[in-house]
Amino acid sequence: MDVGPENVPREYRISRAQVRALVTASIGGAIPVLIPLWVLDDLPLLARTVCSILLVTLLTWLIWSARRCATTADIKALRVRGVLLRRNLAWEDVQELRIEPNPGALTQSNAPSVVVCAYGRDGRRLLLPYIDDHHVNVEREFATLQTIWFRLRGSDWAPDPAAAVLIDRSDARQSALGCGIGAMFLSIIPVTLIALLPLFVDMPEILSTLAWPWAFLIGPPAVFLLTMFTVYRRSLRRVPPR
């Protein structure tokens, strides 16, 4: 595939249909909040007005930000414009392009199942907005981006060994963080049982008094840290030497 006018620039944005759906959802979510706000008689007019303006401003900003967010591939770089920040990654600095599972799909029914990410020389993971299975044909667009990258990164391009190490560590951290969060949520059930144990079993008074607060203050965070540390170490051990 040649890199020409038909390939670059390529821009990925939220579709008009999704913008309309976002506007509809925003209005639908604002109405149940605004109606009680203006029905209550004990609220001052100023408080109602300020709260209404803040809510409408927030929803308008979210819709505007969603329309501004984009991924652009041009002749010089891969450019990402997010809600607050922008980042440009020159093609010669791109070390990897990947299709990755989206962790958010586990908790959000409408989230894309796979996303596309780029990794630079600093090892940082750069999520490419709107290049996912909800907006495009992921395999086709990924192949196109790869071809553009291969052609524009320069004939003298070579993988950076230092960047590869940083990417491996970033992968290990991501995996450890996901496992740690999952283990922490799973630990809530046994921690709750331990906290309720004094209600069913005779225990020394000091243990009975401290069981409830300390079980929740120490239990889940300890499980999170221990799981994350263990998974991170194991992930690094599995990384082949480069």
PDB file of C-alpha atoms in Angstrom:
ATOM      1  CA  MET A   1       0.000   0.000   0.000  1.00  0.00           C
ATOM      2  CA  ASP A   2       1.432   3.358  -1.040  1.00  0.00           C
ATOM      3  CA  VAL A   3       1.244   6.331   1.263  1.00  0.00           C
ATOM      4  CA  GLY A   4      -0.444   9.008  -0.778  1.00  0.00           C
ATOM      5  CA  PRO A   5      -3.399  11.386  -0.741  1.00  0.00           C
ATOM      6  CA  GLU A   6      -5.768   8.461  -0.249  1.00  0.00           C
ATOM      7  CA  ASN A   7      -4.002   7.439   2.972  1.00  0.00           C
ATOM      8  CA  VAL A   8      -2.882  10.612   4.764  1.00  0.00           C
ATOM      9  CA  PRO A   9      -4.042  12.618   6.483  1.00  0.00           C
ATOM     10  CA  ARG A  10      -6.469  10.262   8.195  1.00  0.00           C
ATOM     11  CA  GLU A  11      -8.676  11.571  10.977  1.00  0.00           C
ATOM     12  CA  TYR A  12     -10.807   9.618  13.422  1.00  0.00           C
ATOM     13  CA  ARG A  13     -13.609  11.377  15.304  1.00  0.00           C
ATOM     14  CA  ILE A  14     -16.877  10.635  17.003  1.00  0.00           C
ATOM     15  CA  SER A  15     -19.657  10.112  14.462  1.00  0.00           C
ATOM     16  CA  ARG A  16     -22.607  12.455  14.070  1.00  0.00           C
ATOM     17  CA  ALA A  17     -24.982   9.708  15.159  1.00  0.00           C
ATOM     18  CA  GLN A  18     -23.008   9.248  18.372  1.00  0.00           C
ATOM     19  CA  VAL A  19     -22.984  13.014  18.978  1.00  0.00           C
ATOM     20  CA  ARG A  20     -26.770  13.030  18.641  1.00  0.00           C
ATOM     21  CA  ALA A  21     -26.998  10.087  21.029  1.00  0.00           C
ATOM     22  CA  LEU A  22     -24.730  11.900  23.490  1.00  0.00           C
ATOM     23  CA  VAL A  23     -26.870  15.044  23.303  1.00  0.00           C
ATOM     24  CA  THR A  24     -30.032  12.989  23.836  1.00  0.00           C
ATOM     25  CA  ALA A  25     -28.499  11.170  26.811  1.00  0.00           C
ATOM     26  CA  SER A  26     -27.306  14.470  28.308  1.00  0.00           C
ATOM     27  CA  ILE A  27     -30.757  16.033  28.023  1.00  0.00           C
ATOM     28  CA  GLY A  28     -32.356  12.892  29.405  1.00  0.00           C
ATOM     29  CA  GLY A  29     -29.989  12.944  32.362  1.00  0.00           C
ATOM     30  CA  ALA A  30     -30.364  16.673  33.021  1.00  0.00           C
ATOM     31  CA  ILE A  31     -34.161  16.798  33.109  1.00  0.00           C
ATOM     32  CA  PRO A  32     -34.590  14.529  36.195  1.00  0.00           C
ATOM     33  CA  VAL A  33     -32.094  16.766  38.013  1.00  0.00           C
ATOM     34  CA  LEU A  34     -33.461  20.133  36.919  1.00  0.00           C
ATOM     35  CA  ILE A  35     -37.151  19.397  37.560  1.00  0.00           C
ATOM     36  CA  PRO A  36     -36.791  18.653  41.318  1.00  0.00           C
ATOM     37  CA  LEU A  37     -34.344  21.549  41.566  1.00  0.00           C
ATOM     38  CA  TRP A  38     -37.000  23.994  40.402  1.00  0.00           C
ATOM     39  CA  VAL A  39     -39.931  22.279  42.116  1.00  0.00           C
ATOM     40  CA  LEU A  40     -38.460  22.557  45.613  1.00  0.00           C
ATOM     41  CA  ASP A  41     -39.727  25.743  47.223  1.00  0.00           C
ATOM     42  CA  ASP A  42     -37.158  25.965  50.005  1.00  0.00           C
ATOM     43  CA  LEU A  43     -34.219  26.593  47.648  1.00  0.00           C
ATOM     44  CA  PRO A  44     -33.308  30.230  46.935  1.00  0.00           C
ATOM     45  CA  LEU A  45     -33.671  31.385  43.339  1.00  0.00           C
ATOM     46  CA  LEU A  46     -29.948  32.158  43.155  1.00  0.00           C
ATOM     47  CA  ALA A  47     -29.017  28.602  44.210  1.00  0.00           C
ATOM     48  CA  ARG A  48     -31.358  27.104  41.611  1.00  0.00           C
ATOM     49  CA  THR A  49     -29.996  29.342  38.888  1.00  0.00           C
ATOM     50  CA  VAL A  50     -26.347  28.687  39.728  1.00  0.00           C
ATOM     51  CA  CYS A  51     -26.842  24.898  39.935  1.00  0.00           C
ATOM     52  CA  SER A  52     -28.748  24.865  36.638  1.00  0.00           C
ATOM     53  CA  ILE A  53     -26.076  26.915  34.860  1.00  0.00           C
ATOM     54  CA  LEU A  54     -23.307  24.701  36.226  1.00  0.00           C
ATOM     55  CA  LEU A  55     -25.086  21.516  35.112  1.00  0.00           C
ATOM     56  CA  VAL A  56     -25.833  22.811  31.622  1.00  0.00           C
ATOM     57  CA  THR A  57     -22.271  24.154  31.302  1.00  0.00           C
ATOM     58  CA  LEU A  58     -20.787  20.815  32.348  1.00  0.00           C
ATOM     59  CA  LEU A  59     -22.902  18.820  29.890  1.00  0.00           C
ATOM     60  CA  THR A  60     -22.173  21.293  27.090  1.00  0.00           C
ATOM     61  CA  TRP A  61     -18.451  21.076  27.807  1.00  0.00           C
ATOM     62  CA  LEU A  62     -18.562  17.255  27.748  1.00  0.00           C
ATOM     63  CA  ILE A  63     -20.305  17.232  24.360  1.00  0.00           C
ATOM     64  CA  TRP A  64     -17.914  19.859  22.966  1.00  0.00           C
ATOM     65  CA  SER A  65     -14.908  17.917  24.282  1.00  0.00           C
ATOM     66  CA  ALA A  66     -16.155  14.678  22.734  1.00  0.00           C
ATOM     67  CA  ARG A  67     -16.424  16.405  19.346  1.00  0.00           C
ATOM     68  CA  ARG A  68     -12.915  17.885  19.655  1.00  0.00           C
ATOM     69  CA  CYS A  69     -11.193  14.635  20.611  1.00  0.00           C
ATOM     70  CA  ALA A  70      -9.556  13.045  17.599  1.00  0.00           C
ATOM     71  CA  THR A  71      -6.735  10.905  16.291  1.00  0.00           C
ATOM     72  CA  THR A  72      -4.978  12.234  13.209  1.00  0.00           C
ATOM     73  CA  ALA A  73      -2.315  10.532  11.118  1.00  0.00           C
ATOM     74  CA  ASP A  74      -0.558  12.970   8.799  1.00  0.00           C
ATOM     75  CA  ILE A  75       2.696  12.976   6.872  1.00  0.00           C
ATOM     76  CA  LYS A  76       4.777  13.939   9.925  1.00  0.00           C
ATOM     77  CA  ALA A  77       3.241  12.408  13.023  1.00  0.00           C
ATOM     78  CA  LEU A  78       0.502  10.575  14.804  1.00  0.00           C
ATOM     79  CA  ARG A  79      -1.462  13.256  16.656  1.00  0.00           C
ATOM     80  CA  VAL A  80      -3.917  12.743  19.514  1.00  0.00           C
ATOM     81  CA  ARG A  81      -6.159  15.495  20.829  1.00  0.00           C
ATOM     82  CA  GLY A  82      -7.800  14.569  24.096  1.00  0.00           C
ATOM     83  CA  VAL A  83     -10.195  16.349  26.414  1.00  0.00           C
ATOM     84  CA  LEU A  84      -7.436  18.367  28.095  1.00  0.00           C
ATOM     85  CA  LEU A  85      -4.113  17.474  26.467  1.00  0.00           C
ATOM     86  CA  ARG A  86      -2.583  16.992  23.050  1.00  0.00           C
ATOM     87  CA  ARG A  87       0.251  14.681  22.157  1.00  0.00           C
ATOM     88  CA  ASN A  88       2.166  14.319  18.903  1.00  0.00           C
ATOM     89  CA  LEU A  89       4.236  11.232  18.198  1.00  0.00           C
ATOM     90  CA  ALA A  90       6.564  11.497  15.204  1.00  0.00           C
ATOM     91  CA  TRP A  91       6.534   8.383  13.040  1.00  0.00           C
ATOM     92  CA  GLU A  92      10.244   7.740  13.645  1.00  0.00           C
ATOM     93  CA  ASP A  93       9.581   7.747  17.403  1.00  0.00           C
ATOM     94  CA  VAL A  94       6.786   5.177  17.255  1.00  0.00           C
ATOM     95  CA  GLN A  95       8.093   1.866  18.578  1.00  0.00           C
ATOM     96  CA  GLU A  96       4.931  -0.242  18.442  1.00  0.00           C
ATOM     97  CA  LEU A  97       1.338  -0.138  17.283  1.00  0.00           C
ATOM     98  CA  ARG A  98      -1.010  -2.602  18.967  1.00  0.00           C
ATOM     99  CA  ILE A  99      -4.607  -3.754  19.033  1.00  0.00           C
ATOM    100  CA  GLU A 100      -5.374  -4.304  22.723  1.00  0.00           C
ATOM    101  CA  PRO A 101      -8.405  -5.421  24.732  1.00  0.00           C
ATOM    102  CA  ASN A 102     -10.199  -2.563  26.439  1.00  0.00           C
ATOM    103  CA  PRO A 103     -10.335  -3.067  30.241  1.00  0.00           C
ATOM    104  CA  GLY A 104     -13.337  -0.748  30.407  1.00  0.00           C
ATOM    105  CA  ALA A 105     -15.408  -3.275  28.468  1.00  0.00           C
ATOM    106  CA  LEU A 106     -15.580  -5.414  31.612  1.00  0.00           C
ATOM    107  CA  THR A 107     -17.529  -2.773  33.541  1.00  0.00           C
ATOM    108  CA  GLN A 108     -19.275  -0.794  30.760  1.00  0.00           C
ATOM    109  CA  SER A 109     -21.749  -2.490  28.473  1.00  0.00           C
ATOM    110  CA  ASN A 110     -21.397   0.149  25.732  1.00  0.00           C
ATOM    111  CA  ALA A 111     -17.584   0.350  25.767  1.00  0.00           C
ATOM    112  CA  PRO A 112     -15.531  -0.932  22.795  1.00  0.00           C
ATOM    113  CA  SER A 113     -13.990  -4.345  23.302  1.00  0.00           C
ATOM    114  CA  VAL A 114     -10.703  -3.543  21.545  1.00  0.00           C
ATOM    115  CA  VAL A 115      -8.713  -0.330  21.068  1.00  0.00           C
ATOM    116  CA  VAL A 116      -5.555   0.687  19.204  1.00  0.00           C
ATOM    117  CA  CYS A 117      -2.533   2.066  21.059  1.00  0.00           C
ATOM    118  CA  ALA A 118       0.878   3.423  20.101  1.00  0.00           C
ATOM    119  CA  TYR A 119       4.088   3.293  22.133  1.00  0.00           C
ATOM    120  CA  GLY A 120       6.879   5.858  21.890  1.00  0.00           C
ATOM    121  CA  ARG A 121      10.531   5.893  22.875  1.00  0.00           C
ATOM    122  CA  ASP A 122       9.607   6.759  26.449  1.00  0.00           C
ATOM    123  CA  GLY A 123       7.588   3.527  26.725  1.00  0.00           C
ATOM    124  CA  ARG A 124       4.342   5.405  27.380  1.00  0.00           C
ATOM    125  CA  ARG A 125       1.114   3.938  26.092  1.00  0.00           C
ATOM    126  CA  LEU A 126      -0.802   6.354  23.873  1.00  0.00           C
ATOM    127  CA  LEU A 127      -4.452   5.431  23.387  1.00  0.00           C
ATOM    128  CA  LEU A 128      -5.691   6.437  19.926  1.00  0.00           C
ATOM    129  CA  PRO A 129      -9.246   7.777  20.391  1.00  0.00           C
ATOM    130  CA  TYR A 130     -11.975   6.493  18.086  1.00  0.00           C
ATOM    131  CA  ILE A 131      -9.853   3.771  16.532  1.00  0.00           C
ATOM    132  CA  ASP A 132     -11.840   0.951  18.095  1.00  0.00           C
ATOM    133  CA  ASP A 133     -14.483  -1.598  17.156  1.00  0.00           C
ATOM    134  CA  HIS A 134     -17.300   0.890  17.855  1.00  0.00           C
ATOM    135  CA  HIS A 135     -16.144   3.477  15.341  1.00  0.00           C
ATOM    136  CA  VAL A 136     -14.148   1.742  12.592  1.00  0.00           C
ATOM    137  CA  ASN A 137     -13.128  -1.583  11.177  1.00  0.00           C
ATOM    138  CA  VAL A 138     -10.225  -2.047  13.586  1.00  0.00           C
ATOM    139  CA  GLU A 139      -8.258  -4.603  11.571  1.00  0.00           C
ATOM    140  CA  ARG A 140      -8.466  -2.544   8.379  1.00  0.00           C
ATOM    141  CA  GLU A 141      -7.530   0.769   9.988  1.00  0.00           C
ATOM    142  CA  PHE A 142      -4.783  -0.839  12.041  1.00  0.00           C
ATOM    143  CA  ALA A 143      -3.266  -2.326   8.879  1.00  0.00           C
ATOM    144  CA  THR A 144      -3.460   1.083   7.178  1.00  0.00           C
ATOM    145  CA  LEU A 145      -1.768   2.840  10.108  1.00  0.00           C
ATOM    146  CA  GLN A 146       0.937   0.198  10.174  1.00  0.00           C
ATOM    147  CA  THR A 147       1.613   0.700   6.483  1.00  0.00           C
ATOM    148  CA  ILE A 148       1.801   4.470   6.937  1.00  0.00           C
ATOM    149  CA  TRP A 149       4.173   3.996   9.872  1.00  0.00           C
ATOM    150  CA  PHE A 150       6.424   1.601   7.932  1.00  0.00           C
ATOM    151  CA  ARG A 151       6.690   4.031   5.033  1.00  0.00           C
ATOM    152  CA  LEU A 152       7.113   7.278   6.990  1.00  0.00           C
ATOM    153  CA  ARG A 153       9.357   6.254   9.868  1.00  0.00           C
ATOM    154  CA  GLY A 154      12.460   6.395   7.642  1.00  0.00           C
ATOM    155  CA  SER A 155      14.637   3.782   6.001  1.00  0.00           C
ATOM    156  CA  ASP A 156      17.175   3.933   8.835  1.00  0.00           C
ATOM    157  CA  TRP A 157      14.574   3.243  11.546  1.00  0.00           C
ATOM    158  CA  ALA A 158      15.467   0.554  14.067  1.00  0.00           C
ATOM    159  CA  PRO A 159      13.809  -0.539  17.330  1.00  0.00           C
ATOM    160  CA  ASP A 160      15.162   1.256  20.381  1.00  0.00           C
ATOM    161  CA  PRO A 161      16.317  -1.368  22.935  1.00  0.00           C
ATOM    162  CA  ALA A 162      15.874   1.069  25.810  1.00  0.00           C
ATOM    163  CA  ALA A 163      12.323   1.830  24.665  1.00  0.00           C
ATOM    164  CA  ALA A 164      11.573  -1.900  24.459  1.00  0.00           C
ATOM    165  CA  VAL A 165      12.525  -2.308  28.115  1.00  0.00           C
ATOM    166  CA  LEU A 166      10.315   0.637  29.093  1.00  0.00           C
ATOM    167  CA  ILE A 167       7.401  -0.803  27.111  1.00  0.00           C
ATOM    168  CA  ASP A 168       7.805  -4.172  28.838  1.00  0.00           C
ATOM    169  CA  ARG A 169       7.720  -2.445  32.210  1.00  0.00           C
ATOM    170  CA  SER A 170       4.673  -0.435  31.181  1.00  0.00           C
ATOM    171  CA  ASP A 171       2.906  -3.660  30.138  1.00  0.00           C
ATOM    172  CA  ALA A 172       3.795  -5.227  33.474  1.00  0.00           C
ATOM    173  CA  ARG A 173       2.428  -2.221  35.366  1.00  0.00           C
ATOM    174  CA  GLN A 174      -0.815  -2.233  33.389  1.00  0.00           C
ATOM    175  CA  SER A 175      -1.307  -5.945  33.999  1.00  0.00           C
ATOM    176  CA  ALA A 176      -0.452  -5.605  37.693  1.00  0.00           C
ATOM    177  CA  LEU A 177      -2.803  -2.652  38.137  1.00  0.00           C
ATOM    178  CA  GLY A 178      -5.720  -4.486  36.508  1.00  0.00           C
ATOM    179  CA  CYS A 179      -5.148  -7.630  38.561  1.00  0.00           C
ATOM    180  CA  GLY A 180      -4.732  -5.587  41.747  1.00  0.00           C
ATOM    181  CA  ILE A 181      -8.017  -3.741  41.233  1.00  0.00           C
ATOM    182  CA  GLY A 182      -9.829  -6.984  40.431  1.00  0.00           C
ATOM    183  CA  ALA A 183      -8.434  -8.732  43.508  1.00  0.00           C
ATOM    184  CA  MET A 184      -9.337  -5.755  45.698  1.00  0.00           C
ATOM    185  CA  PHE A 185     -12.985  -5.882  44.620  1.00  0.00           C
ATOM    186  CA  LEU A 186     -13.105  -9.648  45.073  1.00  0.00           C
ATOM    187  CA  SER A 187     -11.687  -9.250  48.580  1.00  0.00           C
ATOM    188  CA  ILE A 188     -14.641  -7.122  49.692  1.00  0.00           C
ATOM    189  CA  ILE A 189     -16.826 -10.195  50.269  1.00  0.00           C
ATOM    190  CA  PRO A 190     -14.447 -12.067  52.607  1.00  0.00           C
ATOM    191  CA  VAL A 191     -13.487  -8.808  54.315  1.00  0.00           C
ATOM    192  CA  THR A 192     -17.173  -8.123  54.981  1.00  0.00           C
ATOM    193  CA  LEU A 193     -17.560 -11.595  56.470  1.00  0.00           C
ATOM    194  CA  ILE A 194     -14.566 -10.993  58.738  1.00  0.00           C
ATOM    195  CA  ALA A 195     -15.960  -7.622  59.784  1.00  0.00           C
ATOM    196  CA  LEU A 196     -19.300  -9.231  60.679  1.00  0.00           C
ATOM    197  CA  LEU A 197     -17.693 -12.125  62.525  1.00  0.00           C
ATOM    198  CA  PRO A 198     -18.103 -10.508  65.986  1.00  0.00           C
ATOM    199  CA  LEU A 199     -21.877 -10.598  65.492  1.00  0.00           C
ATOM    200  CA  PHE A 200     -21.873 -14.393  65.365  1.00  0.00           C
ATOM    201  CA  VAL A 201     -18.769 -15.463  67.292  1.00  0.00           C
ATOM    202  CA  ASP A 202     -17.638 -14.472  70.757  1.00  0.00           C
ATOM    203  CA  MET A 203     -14.380 -12.571  70.449  1.00  0.00           C
ATOM    204  CA  PRO A 204     -12.247 -10.526  72.824  1.00  0.00           C
ATOM    205  CA  GLU A 205     -13.708  -7.066  73.269  1.00  0.00           C
ATOM    206  CA  ILE A 206     -10.813  -5.249  71.623  1.00  0.00           C
ATOM    207  CA  LEU A 207     -10.974  -7.491  68.534  1.00  0.00           C
ATOM    208  CA  SER A 208     -14.721  -7.101  68.374  1.00  0.00           C
ATOM    209  CA  THR A 209     -14.390  -3.310  68.517  1.00  0.00           C
ATOM    210  CA  LEU A 210     -11.659  -3.074  65.883  1.00  0.00           C
ATOM    211  CA  ALA A 211     -12.860  -5.753  63.468  1.00  0.00           C
ATOM    212  CA  TRP A 212     -15.261  -3.557  61.498  1.00  0.00           C
ATOM    213  CA  PRO A 213     -13.135  -0.463  60.756  1.00  0.00           C
ATOM    214  CA  TRP A 214      -9.769  -2.192  60.446  1.00  0.00           C
ATOM    215  CA  ALA A 215     -11.056  -4.971  58.183  1.00  0.00           C
ATOM    216  CA  PHE A 216     -12.011  -2.385  55.555  1.00  0.00           C
ATOM    217  CA  LEU A 217      -9.140   0.027  56.167  1.00  0.00           C
ATOM    218  CA  ILE A 218      -6.424  -2.615  55.876  1.00  0.00           C
ATOM    219  CA  GLY A 219      -7.927  -5.618  54.051  1.00  0.00           C
ATOM    220  CA  PRO A 220      -8.714  -4.395  50.481  1.00  0.00           C
ATOM    221  CA  PRO A 221      -5.690  -2.047  50.198  1.00  0.00           C
ATOM    222  CA  ALA A 222      -3.390  -4.822  51.415  1.00  0.00           C
ATOM    223  CA  VAL A 223      -4.845  -7.272  48.874  1.00  0.00           C
ATOM    224  CA  PHE A 224      -4.456  -4.651  46.124  1.00  0.00           C
ATOM    225  CA  LEU A 225      -0.800  -3.908  46.933  1.00  0.00           C
ATOM    226  CA  LEU A 226       0.174  -7.551  47.419  1.00  0.00           C
ATOM    227  CA  THR A 227      -1.518  -8.677  44.192  1.00  0.00           C
ATOM    228  CA  MET A 228      -0.094  -5.809  42.171  1.00  0.00           C
ATOM    229  CA  PHE A 229       3.440  -6.395  43.458  1.00  0.00           C
ATOM    230  CA  THR A 230       3.239 -10.161  42.832  1.00  0.00           C
ATOM    231  CA  VAL A 231       1.820  -9.838  39.317  1.00  0.00           C
ATOM    232  CA  TYR A 232       4.313  -7.108  38.405  1.00  0.00           C
ATOM    233  CA  ARG A 233       7.291  -9.218  39.479  1.00  0.00           C
ATOM    234  CA  ARG A 234       6.000 -12.298  37.670  1.00  0.00           C
ATOM    235  CA  SER A 235       5.270 -10.308  34.508  1.00  0.00           C
ATOM    236  CA  LEU A 236       8.833  -8.989  34.432  1.00  0.00           C
ATOM    237  CA  ARG A 237      10.233 -12.494  34.867  1.00  0.00           C
ATOM    238  CA  ARG A 238       8.271 -13.711  31.842  1.00  0.00           C
ATOM    239  CA  VAL A 239       9.701 -10.990  29.600  1.00  0.00           C
ATOM    240  CA  PRO A 240      12.342 -12.543  27.318  1.00  0.00           C
ATOM    241  CA  PRO A 241      15.755 -10.856  27.279  1.00  0.00           C
ATOM    242  CA  ARG A 242      16.205  -8.356  24.461  1.00  0.00           C
TER     243      ARG A 242
END
